[in-house]
Coordinates of C-alpha atoms and ligand atoms in Angstrom, one line a residue:
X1076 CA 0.0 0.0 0.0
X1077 CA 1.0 3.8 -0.8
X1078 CA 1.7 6.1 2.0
X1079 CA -0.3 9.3 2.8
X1080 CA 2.4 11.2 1.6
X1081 CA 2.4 9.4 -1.9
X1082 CA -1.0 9.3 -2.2
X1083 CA -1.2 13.3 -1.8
X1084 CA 2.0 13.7 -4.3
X1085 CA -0.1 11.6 -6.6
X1086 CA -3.3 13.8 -6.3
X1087 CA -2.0 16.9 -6.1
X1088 CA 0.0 15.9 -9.6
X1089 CA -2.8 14.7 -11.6
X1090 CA -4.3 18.1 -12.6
X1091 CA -1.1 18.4 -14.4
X1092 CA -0.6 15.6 -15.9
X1093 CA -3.9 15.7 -17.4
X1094 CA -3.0 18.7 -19.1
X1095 CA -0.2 17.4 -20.8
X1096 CA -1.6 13.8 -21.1
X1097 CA -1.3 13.5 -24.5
X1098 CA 1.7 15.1 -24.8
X1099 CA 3.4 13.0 -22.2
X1100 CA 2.0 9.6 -24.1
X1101 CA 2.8 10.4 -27.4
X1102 CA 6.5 10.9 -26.0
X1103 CA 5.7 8.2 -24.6
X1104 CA 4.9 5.5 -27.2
X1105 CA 7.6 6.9 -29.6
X1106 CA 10.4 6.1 -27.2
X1107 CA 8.9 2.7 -26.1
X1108 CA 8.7 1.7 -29.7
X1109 CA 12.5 3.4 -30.6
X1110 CA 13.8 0.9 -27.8
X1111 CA 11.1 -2.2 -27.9
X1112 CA 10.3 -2.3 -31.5
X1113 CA 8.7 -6.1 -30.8
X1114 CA 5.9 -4.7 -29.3
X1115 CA 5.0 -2.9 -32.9
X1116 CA 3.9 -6.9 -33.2
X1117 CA 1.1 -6.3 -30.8
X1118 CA 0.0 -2.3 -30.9
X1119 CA -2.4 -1.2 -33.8
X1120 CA -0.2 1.3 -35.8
X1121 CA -3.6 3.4 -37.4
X1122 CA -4.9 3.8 -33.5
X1123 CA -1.3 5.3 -33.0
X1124 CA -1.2 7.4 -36.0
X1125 CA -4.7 8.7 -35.0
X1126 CA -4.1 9.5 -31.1
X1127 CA -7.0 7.3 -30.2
X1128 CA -4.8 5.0 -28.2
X1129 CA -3.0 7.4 -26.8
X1130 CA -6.0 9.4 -25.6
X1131 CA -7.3 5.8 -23.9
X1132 CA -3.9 4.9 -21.9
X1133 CA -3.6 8.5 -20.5
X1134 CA -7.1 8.7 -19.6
X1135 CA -7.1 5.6 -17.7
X1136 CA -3.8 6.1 -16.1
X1137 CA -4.8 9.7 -15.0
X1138 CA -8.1 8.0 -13.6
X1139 CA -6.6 4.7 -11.7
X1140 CA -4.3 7.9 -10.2
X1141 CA -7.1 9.4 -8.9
X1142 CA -8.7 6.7 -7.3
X1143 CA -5.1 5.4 -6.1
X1144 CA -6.5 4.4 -2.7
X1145 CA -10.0 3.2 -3.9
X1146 CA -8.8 1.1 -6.8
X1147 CA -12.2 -1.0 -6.4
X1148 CA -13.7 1.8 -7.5
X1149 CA -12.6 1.7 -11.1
X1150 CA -12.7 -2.0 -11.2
X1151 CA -15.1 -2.0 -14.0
X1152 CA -12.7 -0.3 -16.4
X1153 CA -9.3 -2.3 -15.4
X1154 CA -12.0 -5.2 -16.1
X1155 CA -12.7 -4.0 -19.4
X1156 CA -8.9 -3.0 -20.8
X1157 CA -7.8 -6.1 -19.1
X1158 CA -10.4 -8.4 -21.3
X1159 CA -8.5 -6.6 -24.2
X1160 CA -5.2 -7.1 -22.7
X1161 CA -5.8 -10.6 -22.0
X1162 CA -7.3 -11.1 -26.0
X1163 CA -4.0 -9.2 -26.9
X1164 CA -1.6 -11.7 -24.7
X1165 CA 0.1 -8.8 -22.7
X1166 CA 2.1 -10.5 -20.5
X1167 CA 3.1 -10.0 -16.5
X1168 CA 6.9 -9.3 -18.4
X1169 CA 5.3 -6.0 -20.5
X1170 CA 4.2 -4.0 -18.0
X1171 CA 7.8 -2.9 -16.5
X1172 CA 8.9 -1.9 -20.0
X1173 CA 5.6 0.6 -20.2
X1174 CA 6.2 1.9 -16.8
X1175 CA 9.9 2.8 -17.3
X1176 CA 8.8 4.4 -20.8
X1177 CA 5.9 6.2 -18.7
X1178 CA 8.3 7.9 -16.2
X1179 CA 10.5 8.6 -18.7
X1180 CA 8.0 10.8 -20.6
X1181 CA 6.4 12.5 -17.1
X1182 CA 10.2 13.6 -17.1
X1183 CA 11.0 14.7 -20.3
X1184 CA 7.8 16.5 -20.5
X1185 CA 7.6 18.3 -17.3
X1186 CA 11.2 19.0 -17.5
X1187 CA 12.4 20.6 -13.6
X1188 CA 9.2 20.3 -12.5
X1189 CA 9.2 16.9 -12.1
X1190 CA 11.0 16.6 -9.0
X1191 CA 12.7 13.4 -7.7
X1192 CA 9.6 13.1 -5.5
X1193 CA 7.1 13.8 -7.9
X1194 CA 8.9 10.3 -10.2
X1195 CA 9.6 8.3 -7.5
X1196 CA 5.8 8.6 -5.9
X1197 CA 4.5 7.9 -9.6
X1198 CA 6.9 5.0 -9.7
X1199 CA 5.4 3.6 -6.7
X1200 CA 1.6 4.3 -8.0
X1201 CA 2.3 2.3 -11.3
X1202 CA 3.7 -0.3 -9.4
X1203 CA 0.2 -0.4 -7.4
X1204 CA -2.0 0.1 -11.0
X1205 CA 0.2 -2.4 -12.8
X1206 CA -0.2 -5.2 -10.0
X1207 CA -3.9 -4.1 -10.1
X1208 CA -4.0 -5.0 -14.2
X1209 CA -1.7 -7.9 -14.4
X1210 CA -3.8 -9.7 -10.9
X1211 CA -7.2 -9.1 -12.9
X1212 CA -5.2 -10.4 -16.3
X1213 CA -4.1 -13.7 -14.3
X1214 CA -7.4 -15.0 -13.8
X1215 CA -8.4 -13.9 -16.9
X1216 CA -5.5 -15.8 -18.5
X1217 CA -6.8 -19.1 -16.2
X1218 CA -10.5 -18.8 -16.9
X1219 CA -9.6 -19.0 -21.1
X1220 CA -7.5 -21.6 -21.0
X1221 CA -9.0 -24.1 -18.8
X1222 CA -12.6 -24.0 -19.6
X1223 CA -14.1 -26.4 -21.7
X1224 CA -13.1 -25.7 -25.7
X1225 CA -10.4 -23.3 -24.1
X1226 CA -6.9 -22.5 -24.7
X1227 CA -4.1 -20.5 -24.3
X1228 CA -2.8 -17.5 -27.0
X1229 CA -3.3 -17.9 -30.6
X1230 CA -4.8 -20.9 -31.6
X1231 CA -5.2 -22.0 -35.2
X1232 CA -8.7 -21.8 -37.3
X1233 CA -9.9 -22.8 -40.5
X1234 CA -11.8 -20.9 -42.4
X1235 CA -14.6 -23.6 -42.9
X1236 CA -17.1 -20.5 -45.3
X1237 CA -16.7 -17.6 -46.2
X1238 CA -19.6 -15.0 -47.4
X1239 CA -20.2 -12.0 -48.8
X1240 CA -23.1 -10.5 -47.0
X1241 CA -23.1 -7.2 -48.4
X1242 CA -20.8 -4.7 -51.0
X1243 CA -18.9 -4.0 -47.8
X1244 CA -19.1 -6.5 -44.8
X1245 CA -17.9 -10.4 -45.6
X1246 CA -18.6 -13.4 -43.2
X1247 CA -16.0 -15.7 -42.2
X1248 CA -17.0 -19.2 -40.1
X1249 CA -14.5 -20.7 -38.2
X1250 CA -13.1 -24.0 -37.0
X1251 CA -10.8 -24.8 -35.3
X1252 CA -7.7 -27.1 -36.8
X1253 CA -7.6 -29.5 -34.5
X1254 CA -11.3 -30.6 -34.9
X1255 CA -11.7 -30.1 -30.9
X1256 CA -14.0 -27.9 -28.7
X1257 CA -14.4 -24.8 -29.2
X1258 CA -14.8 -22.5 -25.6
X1259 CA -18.4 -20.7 -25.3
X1260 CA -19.0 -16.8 -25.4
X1261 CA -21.4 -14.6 -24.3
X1262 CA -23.3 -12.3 -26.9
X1263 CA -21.2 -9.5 -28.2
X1264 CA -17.8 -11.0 -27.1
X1265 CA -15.3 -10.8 -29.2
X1266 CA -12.3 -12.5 -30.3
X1267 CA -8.5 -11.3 -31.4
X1268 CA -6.8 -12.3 -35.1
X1269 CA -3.3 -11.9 -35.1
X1270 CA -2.4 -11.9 -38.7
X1271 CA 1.2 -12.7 -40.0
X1272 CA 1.0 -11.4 -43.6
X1273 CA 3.9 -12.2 -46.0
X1274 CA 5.9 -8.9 -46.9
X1275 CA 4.6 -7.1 -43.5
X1276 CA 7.5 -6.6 -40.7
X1277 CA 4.9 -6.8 -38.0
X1278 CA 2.5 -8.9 -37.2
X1279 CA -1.2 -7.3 -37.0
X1280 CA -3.7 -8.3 -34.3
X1281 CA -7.4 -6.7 -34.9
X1282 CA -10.7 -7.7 -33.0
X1283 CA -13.5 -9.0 -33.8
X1284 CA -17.2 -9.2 -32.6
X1285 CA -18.6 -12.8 -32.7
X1286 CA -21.7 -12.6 -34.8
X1287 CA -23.3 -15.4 -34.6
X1288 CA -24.6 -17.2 -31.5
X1289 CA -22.8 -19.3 -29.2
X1290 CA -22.7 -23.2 -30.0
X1291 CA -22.6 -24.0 -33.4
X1292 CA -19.6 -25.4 -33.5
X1293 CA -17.8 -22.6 -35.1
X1294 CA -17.4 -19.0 -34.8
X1295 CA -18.7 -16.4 -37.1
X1296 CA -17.1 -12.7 -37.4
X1297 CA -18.4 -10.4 -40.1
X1298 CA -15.9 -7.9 -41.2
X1299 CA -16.5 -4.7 -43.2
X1300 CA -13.7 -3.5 -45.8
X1301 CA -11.8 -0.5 -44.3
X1302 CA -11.4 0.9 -48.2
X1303 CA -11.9 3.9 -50.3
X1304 CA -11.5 7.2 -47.6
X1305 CA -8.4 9.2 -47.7
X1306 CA -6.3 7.8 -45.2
X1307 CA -4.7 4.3 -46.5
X1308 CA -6.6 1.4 -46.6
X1309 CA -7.5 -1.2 -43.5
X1310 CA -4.4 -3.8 -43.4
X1311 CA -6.6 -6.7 -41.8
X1312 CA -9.9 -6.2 -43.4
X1313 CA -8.8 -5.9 -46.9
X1314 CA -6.6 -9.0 -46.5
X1315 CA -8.8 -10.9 -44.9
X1316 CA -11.3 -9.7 -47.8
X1317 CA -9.0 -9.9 -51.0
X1318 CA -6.5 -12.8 -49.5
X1319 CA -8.1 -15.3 -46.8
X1320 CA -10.2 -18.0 -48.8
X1321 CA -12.0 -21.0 -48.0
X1322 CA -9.2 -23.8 -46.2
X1323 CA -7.3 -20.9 -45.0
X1324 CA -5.5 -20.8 -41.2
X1325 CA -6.4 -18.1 -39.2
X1326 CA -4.8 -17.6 -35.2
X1327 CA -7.3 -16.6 -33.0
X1328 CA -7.4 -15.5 -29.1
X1329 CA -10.3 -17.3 -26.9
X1330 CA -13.9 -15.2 -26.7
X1331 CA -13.2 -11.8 -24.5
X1332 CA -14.9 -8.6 -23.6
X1333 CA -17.3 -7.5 -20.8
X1334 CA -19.7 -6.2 -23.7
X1335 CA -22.5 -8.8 -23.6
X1336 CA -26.4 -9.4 -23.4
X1337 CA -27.4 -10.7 -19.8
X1338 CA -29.3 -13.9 -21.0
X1339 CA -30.3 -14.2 -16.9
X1340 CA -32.7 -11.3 -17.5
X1341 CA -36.0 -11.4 -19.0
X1342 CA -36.1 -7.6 -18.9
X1343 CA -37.0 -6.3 -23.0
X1344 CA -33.9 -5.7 -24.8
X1345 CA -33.3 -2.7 -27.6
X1346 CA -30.6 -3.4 -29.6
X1347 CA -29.4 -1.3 -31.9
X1348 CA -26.5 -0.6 -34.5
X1349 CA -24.9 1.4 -37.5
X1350 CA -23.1 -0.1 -40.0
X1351 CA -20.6 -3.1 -39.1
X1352 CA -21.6 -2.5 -35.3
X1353 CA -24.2 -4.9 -36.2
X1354 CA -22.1 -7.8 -35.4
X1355 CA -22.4 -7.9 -31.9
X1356 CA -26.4 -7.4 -32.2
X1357 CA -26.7 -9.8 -34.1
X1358 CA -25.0 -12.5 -31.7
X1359 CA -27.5 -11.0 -29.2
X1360 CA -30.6 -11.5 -31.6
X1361 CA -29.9 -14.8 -32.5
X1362 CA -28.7 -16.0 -28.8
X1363 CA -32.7 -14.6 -27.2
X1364 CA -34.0 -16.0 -30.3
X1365 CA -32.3 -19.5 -29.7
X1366 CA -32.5 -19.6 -25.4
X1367 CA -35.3 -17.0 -25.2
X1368 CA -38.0 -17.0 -27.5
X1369 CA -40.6 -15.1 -25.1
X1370 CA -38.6 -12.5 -24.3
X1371 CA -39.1 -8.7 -26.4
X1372 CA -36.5 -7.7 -28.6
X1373 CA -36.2 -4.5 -30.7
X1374 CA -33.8 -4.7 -33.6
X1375 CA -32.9 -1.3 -34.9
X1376 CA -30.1 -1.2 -37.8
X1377 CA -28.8 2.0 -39.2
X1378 CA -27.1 1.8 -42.7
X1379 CA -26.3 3.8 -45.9
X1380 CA -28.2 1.7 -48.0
X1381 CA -29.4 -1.8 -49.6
X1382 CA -25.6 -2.2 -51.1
X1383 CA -24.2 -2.4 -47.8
X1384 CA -26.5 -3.4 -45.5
X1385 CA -25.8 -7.0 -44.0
X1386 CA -27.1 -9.8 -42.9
X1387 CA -30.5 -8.7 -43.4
X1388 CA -31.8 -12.1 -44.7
X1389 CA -30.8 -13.3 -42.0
X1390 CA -32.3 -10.9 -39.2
X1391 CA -35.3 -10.9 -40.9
X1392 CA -36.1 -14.8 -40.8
X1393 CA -35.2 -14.4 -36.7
X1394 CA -37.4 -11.3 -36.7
X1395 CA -40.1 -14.0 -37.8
X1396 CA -39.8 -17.2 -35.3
X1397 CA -39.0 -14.7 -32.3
X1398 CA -40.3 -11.7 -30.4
X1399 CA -38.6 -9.3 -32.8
X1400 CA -39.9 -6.2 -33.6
X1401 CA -36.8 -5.0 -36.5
X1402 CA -37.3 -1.3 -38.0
X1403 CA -34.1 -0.4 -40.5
X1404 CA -33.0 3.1 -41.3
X1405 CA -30.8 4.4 -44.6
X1406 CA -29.2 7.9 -44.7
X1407 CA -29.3 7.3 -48.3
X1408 CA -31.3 4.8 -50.0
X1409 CA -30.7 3.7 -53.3
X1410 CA -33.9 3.8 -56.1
X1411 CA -34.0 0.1 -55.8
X1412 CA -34.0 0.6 -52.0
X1413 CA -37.2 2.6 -52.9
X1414 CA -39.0 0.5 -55.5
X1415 CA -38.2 -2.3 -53.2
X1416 CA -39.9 -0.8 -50.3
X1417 CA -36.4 -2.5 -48.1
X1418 CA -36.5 0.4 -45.5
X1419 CA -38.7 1.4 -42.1
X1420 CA -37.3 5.2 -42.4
X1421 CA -35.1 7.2 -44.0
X1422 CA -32.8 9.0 -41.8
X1423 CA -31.4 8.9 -38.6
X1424 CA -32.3 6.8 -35.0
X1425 CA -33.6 9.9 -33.3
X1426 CA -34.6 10.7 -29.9
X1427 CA -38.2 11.5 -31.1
X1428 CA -38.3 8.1 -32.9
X1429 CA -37.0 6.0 -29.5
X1430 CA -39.4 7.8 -27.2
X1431 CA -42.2 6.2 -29.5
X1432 CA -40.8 3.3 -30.3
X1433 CA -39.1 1.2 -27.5
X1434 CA -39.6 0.7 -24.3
X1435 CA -38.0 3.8 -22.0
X1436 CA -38.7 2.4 -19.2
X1437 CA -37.9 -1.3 -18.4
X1438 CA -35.6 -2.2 -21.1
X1439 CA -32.1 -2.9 -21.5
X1440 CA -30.4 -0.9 -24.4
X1441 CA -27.2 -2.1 -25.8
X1442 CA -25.5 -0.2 -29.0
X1443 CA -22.7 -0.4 -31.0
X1444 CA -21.3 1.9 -34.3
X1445 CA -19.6 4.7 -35.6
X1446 CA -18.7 7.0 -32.8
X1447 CA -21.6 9.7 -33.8
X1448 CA -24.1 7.3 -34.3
X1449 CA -23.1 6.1 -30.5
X1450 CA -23.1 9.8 -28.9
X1451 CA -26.2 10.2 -30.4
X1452 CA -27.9 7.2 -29.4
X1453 CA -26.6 7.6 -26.0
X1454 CA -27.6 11.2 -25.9
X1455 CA -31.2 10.4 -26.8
X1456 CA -31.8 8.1 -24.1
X1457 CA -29.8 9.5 -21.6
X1458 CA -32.2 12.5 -22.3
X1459 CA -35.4 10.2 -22.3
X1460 CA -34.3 9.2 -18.7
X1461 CA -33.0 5.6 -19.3
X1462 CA -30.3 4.8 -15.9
X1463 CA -27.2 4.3 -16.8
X1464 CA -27.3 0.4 -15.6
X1465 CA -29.4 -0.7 -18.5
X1466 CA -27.1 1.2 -21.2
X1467 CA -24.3 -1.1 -22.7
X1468 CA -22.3 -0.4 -25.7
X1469 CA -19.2 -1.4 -27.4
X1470 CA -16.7 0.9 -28.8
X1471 CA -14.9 -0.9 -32.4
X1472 CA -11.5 0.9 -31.2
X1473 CA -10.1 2.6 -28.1
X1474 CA -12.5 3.4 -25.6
X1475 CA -13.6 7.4 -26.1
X1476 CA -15.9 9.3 -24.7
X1477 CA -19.4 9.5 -25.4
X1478 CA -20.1 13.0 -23.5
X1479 CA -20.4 16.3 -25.6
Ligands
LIG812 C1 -14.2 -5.0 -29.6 C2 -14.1 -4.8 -31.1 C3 -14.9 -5.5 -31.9 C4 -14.8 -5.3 -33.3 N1 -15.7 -6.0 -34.1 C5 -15.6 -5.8 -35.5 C6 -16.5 -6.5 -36.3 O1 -17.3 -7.3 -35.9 N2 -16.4 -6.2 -37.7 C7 -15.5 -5.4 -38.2 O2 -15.4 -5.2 -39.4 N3 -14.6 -4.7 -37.4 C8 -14.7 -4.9 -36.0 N4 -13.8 -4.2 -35.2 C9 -12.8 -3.3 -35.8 C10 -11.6 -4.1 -36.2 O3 -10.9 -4.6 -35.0 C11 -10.6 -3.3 -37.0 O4 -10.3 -2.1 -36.3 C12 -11.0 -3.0 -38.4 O5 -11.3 -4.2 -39.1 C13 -10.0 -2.1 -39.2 O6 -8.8 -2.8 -39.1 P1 -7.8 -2.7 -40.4 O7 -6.6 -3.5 -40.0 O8 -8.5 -3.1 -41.6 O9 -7.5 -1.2 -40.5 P2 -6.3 -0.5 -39.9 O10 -5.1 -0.7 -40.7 O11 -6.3 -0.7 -38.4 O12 -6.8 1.0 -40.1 C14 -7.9 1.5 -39.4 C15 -8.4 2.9 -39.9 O13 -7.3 3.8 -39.8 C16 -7.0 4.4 -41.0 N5 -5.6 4.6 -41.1 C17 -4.6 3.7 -41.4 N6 -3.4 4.3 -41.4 C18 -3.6 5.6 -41.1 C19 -2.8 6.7 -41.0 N7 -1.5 6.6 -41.2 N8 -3.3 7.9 -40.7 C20 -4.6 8.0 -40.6 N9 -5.5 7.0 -40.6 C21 -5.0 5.8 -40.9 C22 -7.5 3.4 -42.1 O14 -7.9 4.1 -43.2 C23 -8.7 2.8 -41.4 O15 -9.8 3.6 -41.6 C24 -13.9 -4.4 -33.8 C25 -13.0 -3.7 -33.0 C26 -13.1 -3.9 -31.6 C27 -12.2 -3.2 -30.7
LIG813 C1 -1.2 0.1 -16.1 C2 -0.8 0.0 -17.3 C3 -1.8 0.1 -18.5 C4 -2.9 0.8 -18.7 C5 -3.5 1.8 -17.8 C6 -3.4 0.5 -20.0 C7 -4.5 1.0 -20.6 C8 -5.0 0.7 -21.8 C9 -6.2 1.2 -22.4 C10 -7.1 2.3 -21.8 C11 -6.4 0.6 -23.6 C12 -7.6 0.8 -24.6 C13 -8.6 -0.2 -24.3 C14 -9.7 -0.2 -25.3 O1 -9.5 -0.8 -26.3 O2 -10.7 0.4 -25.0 C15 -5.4 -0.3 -23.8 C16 -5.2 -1.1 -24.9 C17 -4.0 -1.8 -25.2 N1 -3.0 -2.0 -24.3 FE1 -2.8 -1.3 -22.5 N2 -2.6 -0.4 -20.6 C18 -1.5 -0.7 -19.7 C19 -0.5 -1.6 -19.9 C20 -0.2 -2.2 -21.1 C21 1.0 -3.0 -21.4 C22 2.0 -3.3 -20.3 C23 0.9 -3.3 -22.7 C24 1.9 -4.1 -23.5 C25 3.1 -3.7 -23.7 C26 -0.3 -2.8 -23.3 C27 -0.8 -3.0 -24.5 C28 -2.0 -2.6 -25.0 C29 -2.4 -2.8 -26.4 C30 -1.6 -3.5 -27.5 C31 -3.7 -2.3 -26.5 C32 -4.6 -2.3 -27.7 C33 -4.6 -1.0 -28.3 C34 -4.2 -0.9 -29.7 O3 -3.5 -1.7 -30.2 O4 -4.7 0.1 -30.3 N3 -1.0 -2.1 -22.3 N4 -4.5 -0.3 -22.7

């Protein structure tokens, strides 16, 4: 445990540090990587590029600071970076290297004003976060590997189908090699693909929400094609969609993620999504429709358009044998869209549209999608006086905030 005088070094500094958060872990990152290039193996290069991660590991550092002597009380978020951790394979043996790299950035940063004292108390309080991450991490580690169907690290698949469901978003079912069990999931877990590409330096390790529901026999991820904006092009999706075929090996990490539908409850569920976030949903949908037929479901799906809309075959018969009420929006229908009658509204999800179509008041509202479609979605019902303990979402990146 810290000391009183540590602890009130390590409050009194935070203000700070906040300030130049971003600054301190983008010195940060660039140092770790100049004298651990390995772990380039296991960080996603674009979330650098972009900040996002960056703007995730400071946030949470500056926040276990905070809460140094009531680490219980963030529990929920070490719980939900240490599922990724834990689907990443960070290791007990990592967390020194980050630490030093940390320290070293709080001093080059802060120049004089980070006193002797100031580094050694954040020393000591990394020491404490770190044990907090890689204790949480063990069990994690235990729970995967020795359930039924479970396993250690990467473990080889083959790609027993693979689909296209829409212009932009292809289906890929899974099996493993060995023809053995494969561990459960919960609905809108997701697993990790580490990707060792021929010609790349690095290997690449992306996540992906299961979307189908648990025990089949295989796992199902859907992925969209990261193509055709100005930045360059998705290195996983587009080789998975251009290069992985039928028979193929893929190496997968067990079924992680604290993002899942609570099959205990019979409470209604509104599930909703924009664009690929469907995946997840769509686990969810299929799991109620499977285990609980009776219970109320609202499927709301935001797209573009018919061209890139998926899975909505596939919804639609589920719609039909279940409690399903499924309304679809496109921002931009196509004439065929039209002539084809294939949409409930053109548009957006709005507040106006929730409050007089799902139920404000008992259900349990889980979401997932592009960050704007999320802050809206959360705004809406946060407006329409839904608690915070029945909203669930899932962020397909970093963790960000959805405030204003
Ligand atoms: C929990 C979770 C679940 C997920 N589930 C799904 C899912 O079910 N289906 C799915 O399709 N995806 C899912 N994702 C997203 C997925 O993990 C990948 O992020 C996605 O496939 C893109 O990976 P990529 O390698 O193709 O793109 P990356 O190479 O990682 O690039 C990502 C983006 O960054 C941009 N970029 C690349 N380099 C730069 C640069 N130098 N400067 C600026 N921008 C740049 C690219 O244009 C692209 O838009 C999920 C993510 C998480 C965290
Ligand atoms: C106490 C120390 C640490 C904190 C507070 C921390 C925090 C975070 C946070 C907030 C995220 C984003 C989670 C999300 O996706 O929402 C993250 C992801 C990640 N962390 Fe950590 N982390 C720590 C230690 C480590 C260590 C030791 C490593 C390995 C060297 C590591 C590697 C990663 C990787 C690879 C990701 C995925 C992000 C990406 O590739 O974009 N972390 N961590």
């Amino acid at each position: 445990m810290l000391n009183a005088k540590t602890i009130e070094i390590i409050k009194s500094t935070v203000p700070v540090l906040e300030v130049h958060g971003e600054q301190i872990t983008t010195v940060f990152y660039k140092t770790m990587f100049e004298n651990h290039p390995e772990l380039l193996n296991i960080f996603n290069h674009a979330n650098q590029k972009q900040g996002r991660q960056q703007r995730a590991l400071a946030g949470t550092v500056y926040a276990a600071a905070k809460y140094i002597d009531n680490l219980e009380a963030i529990l929920p978020v070490v719980n939900q970076i240490a599922h990724k951790h834990r689907s990443l394979g960070i290791k007990p043996e990592h967390y020194p290297i980050v630490g030093k790299h940390l320290l070293l950035a709080i001093k080059e940063v802060l120049g004089e004003a980070a006193t002797d004292e100031i580094i050694n108390a954040w020393a000591e309080a990394y020491g404490v976060i770190a044990d907090a991450f890689i204790s949480v991490e063990a069990e994690m580690y235990d729970a995967a590997a020795n359930q039924k169907g479970g396993w250690d690290g990467f473990r080889p698949f083959i790609v027993a189908n693979k689909i296209e469901e829409s212009e932009v978003i292809t289906s890929f079912y899974l099996k493993p090699v060995d023809g053995r069990a494969i561990a459960d999931f919960k609905p809108g877990q997701y697993i990790s693909i580490k990707l060792e590409a021929e010609g790349e330096e690095f290997t690449h390790i992306r996540q992906y929400s299961l979307s189908d529901a648990p025990g089949k026999g295989y796992y199902r991820i859907s992925v969209k094609k990261e193509a055709g904006m100005q930045t360059p092009d998705g290195k996983v999706s587009n080789y998975l969609h251009s290069n992985v075929e039928e028979g193929e090996i893929l190496h997968i990490s067990a079924p992680a993620g604290d993002f899942f539908l609570d099959s205990e409850k019979k409470s209604p569920v509104v599930l909703l999504s924009g664009g690929v976030g469907l995946t997840p949903m769509v686990s969810m949908l299929n799991t109620v429709a499977d285990l609980q037929p009776e219970r109320e479901v609202t499927f709301v799906h935001a797209a573009a358009n018919g061209k890139v809309h998926a899975l909505k075959d596939e919804v639609a018969a589920t719609a039909e044998k279940a409690k399903v009420n499924s309304f679809v929006f496109y921002d931009a229908p196509t004439e065929e869209d039209r002539q084809n009658n294939s949409f409930d509204a053109e548009g957006f999800v709005t507040k106006e549209w929730l409050q007089e179509n799902v139920n404000l008041e008992q259900a349990d509202f889980y979401f997932c999608g592009p960050v704007p479609f999320m802050k809206s979605i959360n705004a809406s019902l946060k407006e329409l006086g839904v608690t915070e303990d029945r909203i669930h979402f899932e962020f397909f990146g970093p963790m960000a905030s959805l405030e204003a």
